[in-house]
mmCIF file of N, CA and C in Angstrom:
data_model
loop_
_atom_site.group_PDB
_atom_site.id
_atom_site.type_symbol
_atom_site.label_atom_id
_atom_site.label_comp_id
_atom_site.label_asym_id
_atom_site.label_seq_id
_atom_site.Cartn_x
_atom_site.Cartn_y
_atom_site.Cartn_z
ATOM 1 N N MET H 981 -37.246 264.281 -127.063
ATOM 2 C CA MET H 981 -37.438 263.124 -126.209
ATOM 3 C C MET H 981 -37.987 263.580 -124.860
ATOM 4 N N ALA H 982 -38.992 262.891 -124.382
ATOM 5 C CA ALA H 982 -39.601 263.225 -123.097
ATOM 6 C C ALA H 982 -38.702 262.759 -121.952
ATOM 7 N N VAL H 983 -38.553 263.614 -120.951
ATOM 8 C CA VAL H 983 -37.812 263.257 -119.748
ATOM 9 C C VAL H 983 -38.767 262.613 -118.753
ATOM 10 N N VAL H 984 -39.974 263.138 -118.663
ATOM 11 C CA VAL H 984 -41.039 262.562 -117.832
ATOM 12 C C VAL H 984 -42.259 262.404 -118.714
ATOM 13 N N GLU H 985 -42.864 261.226 -118.687
ATOM 14 C CA GLU H 985 -44.033 260.970 -119.530
ATOM 15 C C GLU H 985 -45.060 260.157 -118.755
ATOM 16 N N LEU H 986 -46.283 260.649 -118.694
ATOM 17 C CA LEU H 986 -47.392 259.923 -118.101
ATOM 18 C C LEU H 986 -48.404 259.648 -119.196
ATOM 19 N N LYS H 987 -48.930 258.433 -119.223
ATOM 20 C CA LYS H 987 -49.931 258.064 -120.229
ATOM 21 C C LYS H 987 -51.105 257.385 -119.535
ATOM 22 N N ASN H 988 -52.237 258.044 -119.565
ATOM 23 C CA ASN H 988 -53.478 257.495 -119.025
ATOM 24 C C ASN H 988 -53.312 256.983 -117.593
ATOM 25 N N VAL H 989 -52.691 257.784 -116.739
ATOM 26 C CA VAL H 989 -52.423 257.384 -115.359
ATOM 27 C C VAL H 989 -53.662 257.597 -114.500
ATOM 28 N N THR H 990 -54.008 256.566 -113.736
ATOM 29 C CA THR H 990 -55.143 256.610 -112.820
ATOM 30 C C THR H 990 -54.685 256.098 -111.461
ATOM 31 N N LYS H 991 -55.172 256.714 -110.382
ATOM 32 C CA LYS H 991 -54.874 256.259 -109.029
ATOM 33 C C LYS H 991 -56.159 256.233 -108.227
ATOM 34 N N ARG H 992 -56.457 255.062 -107.668
ATOM 35 C CA ARG H 992 -57.641 254.889 -106.826
ATOM 36 C C ARG H 992 -57.215 254.495 -105.421
ATOM 37 N N PHE H 993 -57.933 255.004 -104.445
ATOM 38 C CA PHE H 993 -57.777 254.597 -103.055
ATOM 39 C C PHE H 993 -59.111 253.986 -102.651
ATOM 40 N N GLY H 994 -59.203 252.666 -102.686
ATOM 41 C CA GLY H 994 -60.483 252.009 -102.446
ATOM 42 C C GLY H 994 -61.460 252.388 -103.542
ATOM 43 N N GLY H 995 -62.609 252.935 -103.173
ATOM 44 C CA GLY H 995 -63.602 253.355 -104.150
ATOM 45 C C GLY H 995 -63.436 254.794 -104.624
ATOM 46 N N PHE H 996 -62.443 255.513 -104.078
ATOM 47 C CA PHE H 996 -62.226 256.919 -104.421
ATOM 48 C C PHE H 996 -61.167 257.037 -105.513
ATOM 49 N N THR H 997 -61.496 257.719 -106.604
ATOM 50 C CA THR H 997 -60.540 257.959 -107.682
ATOM 51 C C THR H 997 -59.896 259.322 -107.459
ATOM 52 N N ALA H 998 -58.601 259.309 -107.105
ATOM 53 C CA ALA H 998 -57.878 260.554 -106.827
ATOM 54 C C ALA H 998 -57.343 261.191 -108.102
ATOM 55 N N VAL H 999 -56.895 260.371 -109.055
ATOM 56 C CA VAL H 999 -56.347 260.840 -110.332
ATOM 57 C C VAL H 999 -56.938 259.955 -111.414
ATOM 58 N N GLU H 1000 -57.481 260.574 -112.467
ATOM 59 C CA GLU H 1000 -58.120 259.781 -113.517
ATOM 60 C C GLU H 1000 -57.621 260.188 -114.902
ATOM 61 N N ASP H 1001 -56.999 259.235 -115.579
ATOM 62 C CA ASP H 1001 -56.635 259.359 -116.993
ATOM 63 C C ASP H 1001 -55.776 260.596 -117.293
ATOM 64 N N VAL H 1002 -54.698 260.785 -116.528
ATOM 65 C CA VAL H 1002 -53.792 261.916 -116.736
ATOM 66 C C VAL H 1002 -52.729 261.534 -117.763
ATOM 67 N N THR H 1003 -52.534 262.396 -118.759
ATOM 68 C CA THR H 1003 -51.534 262.175 -119.801
ATOM 69 C C THR H 1003 -50.799 263.479 -120.075
ATOM 70 N N PHE H 1004 -49.478 263.450 -119.980
ATOM 71 C CA PHE H 1004 -48.651 264.574 -120.415
ATOM 72 C C PHE H 1004 -47.203 264.121 -120.506
ATOM 73 N N SER H 1005 -46.393 264.913 -121.189
ATOM 74 C CA SER H 1005 -44.962 264.627 -121.250
ATOM 75 C C SER H 1005 -44.192 265.934 -121.091
ATOM 76 N N LEU H 1006 -43.026 265.819 -120.481
ATOM 77 C CA LEU H 1006 -42.155 266.970 -120.259
ATOM 78 C C LEU H 1006 -40.808 266.687 -120.896
ATOM 79 N N GLY H 1007 -40.321 267.641 -121.653
ATOM 80 C CA GLY H 1007 -38.993 267.527 -122.243
ATOM 81 C C GLY H 1007 -37.958 268.196 -121.365
ATOM 82 N N LYS H 1008 -36.707 268.054 -121.737
ATOM 83 C CA LYS H 1008 -35.616 268.678 -121.000
ATOM 84 C C LYS H 1008 -35.828 270.194 -120.978
ATOM 85 N N GLY H 1009 -35.785 270.778 -119.785
ATOM 86 C CA GLY H 1009 -35.945 272.218 -119.631
ATOM 87 C C GLY H 1009 -37.381 272.678 -119.466
ATOM 88 N N ASP H 1010 -38.365 271.779 -119.636
ATOM 89 C CA ASP H 1010 -39.768 272.149 -119.450
ATOM 90 C C ASP H 1010 -40.063 272.363 -117.972
ATOM 91 N N ILE H 1011 -41.039 273.214 -117.695
ATOM 92 C CA ILE H 1011 -41.492 273.484 -116.337
ATOM 93 C C ILE H 1011 -42.960 273.096 -116.251
ATOM 94 N N LEU H 1012 -43.332 272.427 -115.163
ATOM 95 C CA LEU H 1012 -44.705 271.979 -114.958
ATOM 96 C C LEU H 1012 -45.295 272.669 -113.739
ATOM 97 N N SER H 1013 -46.521 273.108 -113.867
ATOM 98 C CA SER H 1013 -47.265 273.654 -112.744
ATOM 99 C C SER H 1013 -48.614 272.959 -112.706
ATOM 100 N N LEU H 1014 -48.953 272.369 -111.573
ATOM 101 C CA LEU H 1014 -50.257 271.729 -111.405
ATOM 102 C C LEU H 1014 -51.134 272.661 -110.580
ATOM 103 N N LEU H 1015 -52.224 273.108 -111.163
ATOM 104 C CA LEU H 1015 -53.143 274.021 -110.492
ATOM 105 C C LEU H 1015 -54.499 273.362 -110.347
ATOM 106 N N GLY H 1016 -55.150 273.598 -109.223
ATOM 107 C CA GLY H 1016 -56.487 273.062 -109.024
ATOM 108 C C GLY H 1016 -56.895 273.178 -107.573
ATOM 109 N N PRO H 1017 -58.156 272.903 -107.295
ATOM 110 C CA PRO H 1017 -58.658 273.013 -105.927
ATOM 111 C C PRO H 1017 -58.120 271.893 -105.036
ATOM 112 N N SER H 1018 -58.304 272.068 -103.761
ATOM 113 C CA SER H 1018 -57.892 271.066 -102.786
ATOM 114 C C SER H 1018 -58.567 269.727 -103.085
ATOM 115 N N GLY H 1019 -57.782 268.658 -103.055
ATOM 116 C CA GLY H 1019 -58.340 267.322 -103.246
ATOM 117 C C GLY H 1019 -58.493 266.882 -104.683
ATOM 118 N N CYS H 1020 -57.900 267.606 -105.634
ATOM 119 C CA CYS H 1020 -58.104 267.250 -107.044
ATOM 120 C C CYS H 1020 -57.029 266.314 -107.603
ATOM 121 N N GLY H 1021 -56.024 265.931 -106.796
ATOM 122 C CA GLY H 1021 -55.042 264.954 -107.246
ATOM 123 C C GLY H 1021 -53.666 265.490 -107.589
ATOM 124 N N LYS H 1022 -53.398 266.753 -107.269
ATOM 125 C CA LYS H 1022 -52.089 267.344 -107.604
ATOM 126 C C LYS H 1022 -50.952 266.620 -106.886
ATOM 127 N N THR H 1023 -51.071 266.479 -105.581
ATOM 128 C CA THR H 1023 -50.017 265.836 -104.798
ATOM 129 C C THR H 1023 -49.891 264.367 -105.151
ATOM 130 N N THR H 1024 -50.993 263.692 -105.367
ATOM 131 C CA THR H 1024 -50.953 262.280 -105.750
ATOM 132 C C THR H 1024 -50.222 262.103 -107.072
ATOM 133 N N THR H 1025 -50.468 262.988 -108.026
ATOM 134 C CA THR H 1025 -49.765 262.924 -109.314
ATOM 135 C C THR H 1025 -48.265 263.104 -109.112
ATOM 136 N N LEU H 1026 -47.871 264.087 -108.314
ATOM 137 C CA LEU H 1026 -46.447 264.312 -108.049
ATOM 138 C C LEU H 1026 -45.825 263.135 -107.306
ATOM 139 N N ARG H 1027 -46.573 262.518 -106.386
ATOM 140 C CA ARG H 1027 -46.063 261.347 -105.661
ATOM 141 C C ARG H 1027 -45.857 260.158 -106.599
ATOM 142 N N MET H 1028 -46.707 260.016 -107.613
ATOM 143 C CA MET H 1028 -46.513 258.940 -108.589
ATOM 144 C C MET H 1028 -45.285 259.209 -109.452
ATOM 145 N N ILE H 1029 -45.085 260.463 -109.856
ATOM 146 C CA ILE H 1029 -43.903 260.808 -110.649
ATOM 147 C C ILE H 1029 -42.628 260.522 -109.847
ATOM 148 N N ALA H 1030 -42.650 260.847 -108.546
ATOM 149 C CA ALA H 1030 -41.479 260.642 -107.687
ATOM 150 C C ALA H 1030 -41.284 259.177 -107.306
ATOM 151 N N GLY H 1031 -42.296 258.335 -107.539
ATOM 152 C CA GLY H 1031 -42.173 256.921 -107.218
ATOM 153 C C GLY H 1031 -42.663 256.544 -105.835
ATOM 154 N N PHE H 1032 -43.299 257.474 -105.114
ATOM 155 C CA PHE H 1032 -43.825 257.181 -103.783
ATOM 156 C C PHE H 1032 -45.163 256.453 -103.831
ATOM 157 N N GLU H 1033 -45.887 256.576 -104.925
ATOM 158 C CA GLU H 1033 -47.170 255.895 -105.136
ATOM 159 C C GLU H 1033 -47.113 255.163 -106.466
ATOM 160 N N ASN H 1034 -47.797 254.034 -106.547
ATOM 161 C CA ASN H 1034 -47.915 253.309 -107.808
ATOM 162 C C ASN H 1034 -49.265 253.603 -108.440
ATOM 163 N N PRO H 1035 -49.317 253.764 -109.749
ATOM 164 C CA PRO H 1035 -50.603 253.952 -110.428
ATOM 165 C C PRO H 1035 -51.480 252.714 -110.256
ATOM 166 N N SER H 1036 -52.785 252.901 -110.276
ATOM 167 C CA SER H 1036 -53.713 251.776 -110.144
ATOM 168 C C SER H 1036 -53.844 250.980 -111.425
ATOM 169 N N ASP H 1037 -53.825 251.645 -112.578
ATOM 170 C CA ASP H 1037 -54.037 250.981 -113.867
ATOM 171 C C ASP H 1037 -52.879 251.245 -114.813
ATOM 172 N N PRO H 1038 -51.793 250.467 -114.716
ATOM 173 C CA PRO H 1038 -50.696 250.683 -115.658
ATOM 174 C C PRO H 1038 -51.136 250.385 -117.086
ATOM 175 N N THR H 1039 -50.868 251.295 -118.010
ATOM 176 C CA THR H 1039 -51.263 251.074 -119.402
ATOM 177 C C THR H 1039 -50.083 251.111 -120.351
ATOM 178 N N ASN H 1040 -48.988 251.748 -119.970
ATOM 179 C CA ASN H 1040 -47.801 251.817 -120.821
ATOM 180 C C ASN H 1040 -46.844 250.716 -120.389
ATOM 181 N N GLU H 1041 -46.386 249.915 -121.318
ATOM 182 C CA GLU H 1041 -45.544 248.780 -120.981
ATOM 183 C C GLU H 1041 -44.063 249.131 -120.867
ATOM 184 N N THR H 1042 -43.718 250.404 -120.907
ATOM 185 C CA THR H 1042 -42.325 250.812 -120.761
ATOM 186 C C THR H 1042 -41.858 250.496 -119.349
ATOM 187 N N TRP H 1043 -41.000 249.556 -119.205
ATOM 188 C CA TRP H 1043 -40.453 249.090 -117.926
ATOM 189 C C TRP H 1043 -41.549 248.669 -116.952
ATOM 190 N N GLY H 1044 -42.744 248.345 -117.443
ATOM 191 C CA GLY H 1044 -43.820 247.897 -116.581
ATOM 192 C C GLY H 1044 -44.524 248.992 -115.812
ATOM 193 N N TYR H 1045 -44.289 250.253 -116.140
ATOM 194 C CA TYR H 1045 -44.905 251.371 -115.433
ATOM 195 C C TYR H 1045 -45.735 252.205 -116.393
ATOM 196 N N CYS H 1046 -46.622 253.037 -115.832
ATOM 197 C CA CYS H 1046 -47.429 253.952 -116.633
ATOM 198 C C CYS H 1046 -46.634 255.158 -117.066
ATOM 199 N N PHE H 1047 -45.536 255.405 -116.447
ATOM 200 C CA PHE H 1047 -44.774 256.596 -116.764
ATOM 201 C C PHE H 1047 -43.307 256.236 -116.858
ATOM 202 N N ARG H 1048 -42.554 257.139 -117.430
ATOM 203 C CA ARG H 1048 -41.132 256.898 -117.646
ATOM 204 C C ARG H 1048 -40.364 258.121 -117.157
ATOM 205 N N ILE H 1049 -39.354 257.898 -116.344
ATOM 206 C CA ILE H 1049 -38.500 258.979 -115.871
ATOM 207 C C ILE H 1049 -37.074 258.660 -116.286
ATOM 208 N N THR H 1050 -36.477 259.535 -117.064
ATOM 209 C CA THR H 1050 -35.084 259.375 -117.466
ATOM 210 C C THR H 1050 -34.199 259.662 -116.260
ATOM 211 N N HIS H 1051 -33.065 259.020 -116.170
ATOM 212 C CA HIS H 1051 -32.156 259.253 -115.045
ATOM 213 C C HIS H 1051 -31.849 260.740 -114.918
ATOM 214 N N PHE H 1052 -31.992 261.268 -113.713
ATOM 215 C CA PHE H 1052 -31.814 262.694 -113.490
ATOM 216 C C PHE H 1052 -30.395 263.158 -113.800
ATOM 217 N N SER H 1053 -29.422 262.254 -113.756
ATOM 218 C CA SER H 1053 -28.051 262.649 -114.067
ATOM 219 C C SER H 1053 -27.893 263.030 -115.534
ATOM 220 N N ARG H 1054 -28.850 262.611 -116.398
ATOM 221 C CA ARG H 1054 -28.778 262.922 -117.820
ATOM 222 C C ARG H 1054 -29.580 264.161 -118.189
ATOM 223 N N ILE H 1055 -30.270 264.754 -117.241
ATOM 224 C CA ILE H 1055 -31.114 265.916 -117.533
ATOM 225 C C ILE H 1055 -30.259 267.157 -117.659
#
């Protein structure tokens, strides 16, 4: 079972696309590392996972969000 799951997540700021069509899932005990050049959307992706930013195009109907985060107390 995925603890964190993103499906086709996109984030736009006006006409600028910061994150486009990101999909991945993390299970219990998995470690994630986001690597890339400055301005490629790493921080924006992490901010969406943390709930500080909302995705522009929600595609997964799980609780009305593009991603799903299991309660951290169950991890």
